[in-house]
Amino acid sequence: MAEKFDPAPHDKYAVGVKEAARADRKTSEELKTGLKDTFPASDPVSATQPDRSKHDSSDDRSSLWNKITGVFKS
């Protein structure tokens, strides 16, 4: 009897089911711990870091005076 054709062969680099479940449980436990540690808080715990904004850049070369007067410009 001929073997059934499998168009998607086994991926040797794929994460195993048990390992993926273990990583998922670990992430879930870390989020629960973070939530318990910061319980009476206004913001929920995030599993990811937000993208950098233009205010996070360290390449801002304007002077303090320009920053202060820029607040009052319309």
GROMACS .gro file of C-alpha atoms in nm:
model
   74
    1MET     CA    1   0.000   0.000   0.000
    2ALA     CA    2   0.132   0.343  -0.094
    3GLU     CA    3   0.203   0.604   0.172
    4LYS     CA    4  -0.030   0.903   0.185
    5PHE     CA    5   0.121   1.217   0.029
    6ASP     CA    6   0.199   1.491   0.284
    7PRO     CA    7   0.242   1.831   0.112
    8ALA     CA    8   0.379   1.984   0.434
    9PRO     CA    9   0.670   1.773   0.557
   10HIS     CA   10   0.775   1.779   0.923
   11ASP     CA   11   0.950   2.103   1.016
   12LYS     CA   12   1.259   2.013   1.217
   13TYR     CA   13   1.290   2.377   1.339
   14ALA     CA   14   0.932   2.402   1.469
   15VAL     CA   15   0.874   2.425   1.843
   16GLY     CA   16   0.728   2.113   1.995
   17VAL     CA   17   0.376   2.115   2.138
   18LYS     CA   18   0.495   2.050   2.493
   19GLU     CA   19   0.759   2.322   2.475
   20ALA     CA   20   0.508   2.573   2.333
   21ALA     CA   21   0.258   2.490   2.609
   22ARG     CA   22   0.531   2.529   2.873
   23ALA     CA   23   0.627   2.871   2.733
   24ASP     CA   24   0.261   2.975   2.726
   25ARG     CA   25   0.213   2.873   3.090
   26LYS     CA   26   0.530   3.060   3.187
   27THR     CA   27   0.412   3.379   3.017
   28SER     CA   28   0.070   3.345   3.178
   29GLU     CA   29   0.222   3.297   3.523
   30GLU     CA   30   0.450   3.600   3.477
   31LEU     CA   31   0.151   3.816   3.380
   32LYS     CA   32  -0.049   3.692   3.680
   33THR     CA   33   0.244   3.765   3.912
   34GLY     CA   34   0.285   4.112   3.766
   35LEU     CA   35  -0.085   4.179   3.805
   36LYS     CA   36  -0.083   4.065   4.169
   37ASP     CA   37   0.223   4.278   4.245
   38THR     CA   38   0.061   4.591   4.102
   39PHE     CA   39  -0.300   4.522   4.203
   40PRO     CA   40  -0.442   4.861   4.297
   41ALA     CA   41  -0.308   5.019   3.979
   42SER     CA   42  -0.467   5.219   3.702
   43ASP     CA   43  -0.302   5.042   3.407
   44PRO     CA   44  -0.301   4.669   3.334
   45VAL     CA   45   0.023   4.475   3.299
   46SER     CA   46   0.154   4.445   2.943
   47ALA     CA   47   0.334   4.142   2.802
   48THR     CA   48   0.512   4.350   2.540
   49GLN     CA   49   0.714   4.669   2.535
   50PRO     CA   50   0.553   4.953   2.336
   51ASP     CA   51   0.727   5.091   2.028
   52ARG     CA   52   0.956   5.388   2.070
   53SER     CA   53   0.790   5.723   2.012
   54LYS     CA   54   0.942   6.041   1.878
   55HIS     CA   55   0.974   6.162   2.238
   56ASP     CA   56   1.194   5.861   2.324
   57SER     CA   57   1.462   5.948   2.072
   58SER     CA   58   1.798   6.049   2.211
   59ASP     CA   59   1.881   6.244   1.896
   60ASP     CA   60   1.690   6.555   2.008
   61ARG     CA   61   1.939   6.841   1.968
   62SER     CA   62   1.715   7.138   2.046
   63SER     CA   63   1.806   7.360   2.336
   64LEU     CA   64   1.616   7.383   2.660
   65TRP     CA   65   1.503   7.733   2.566
   66ASN     CA   66   1.353   7.607   2.237
   67LYS     CA   67   1.173   7.330   2.423
   68ILE     CA   68   1.027   7.574   2.677
   69THR     CA   69   0.916   7.829   2.416
   70GLY     CA   70   0.782   7.551   2.194
   71VAL     CA   71   0.524   7.467   2.456
   72PHE     CA   72   0.370   7.813   2.425
   73LYS     CA   73   0.362   7.828   2.042
   74SER     CA   74   0.025   7.773   1.884
   0.00000   0.00000   0.00000
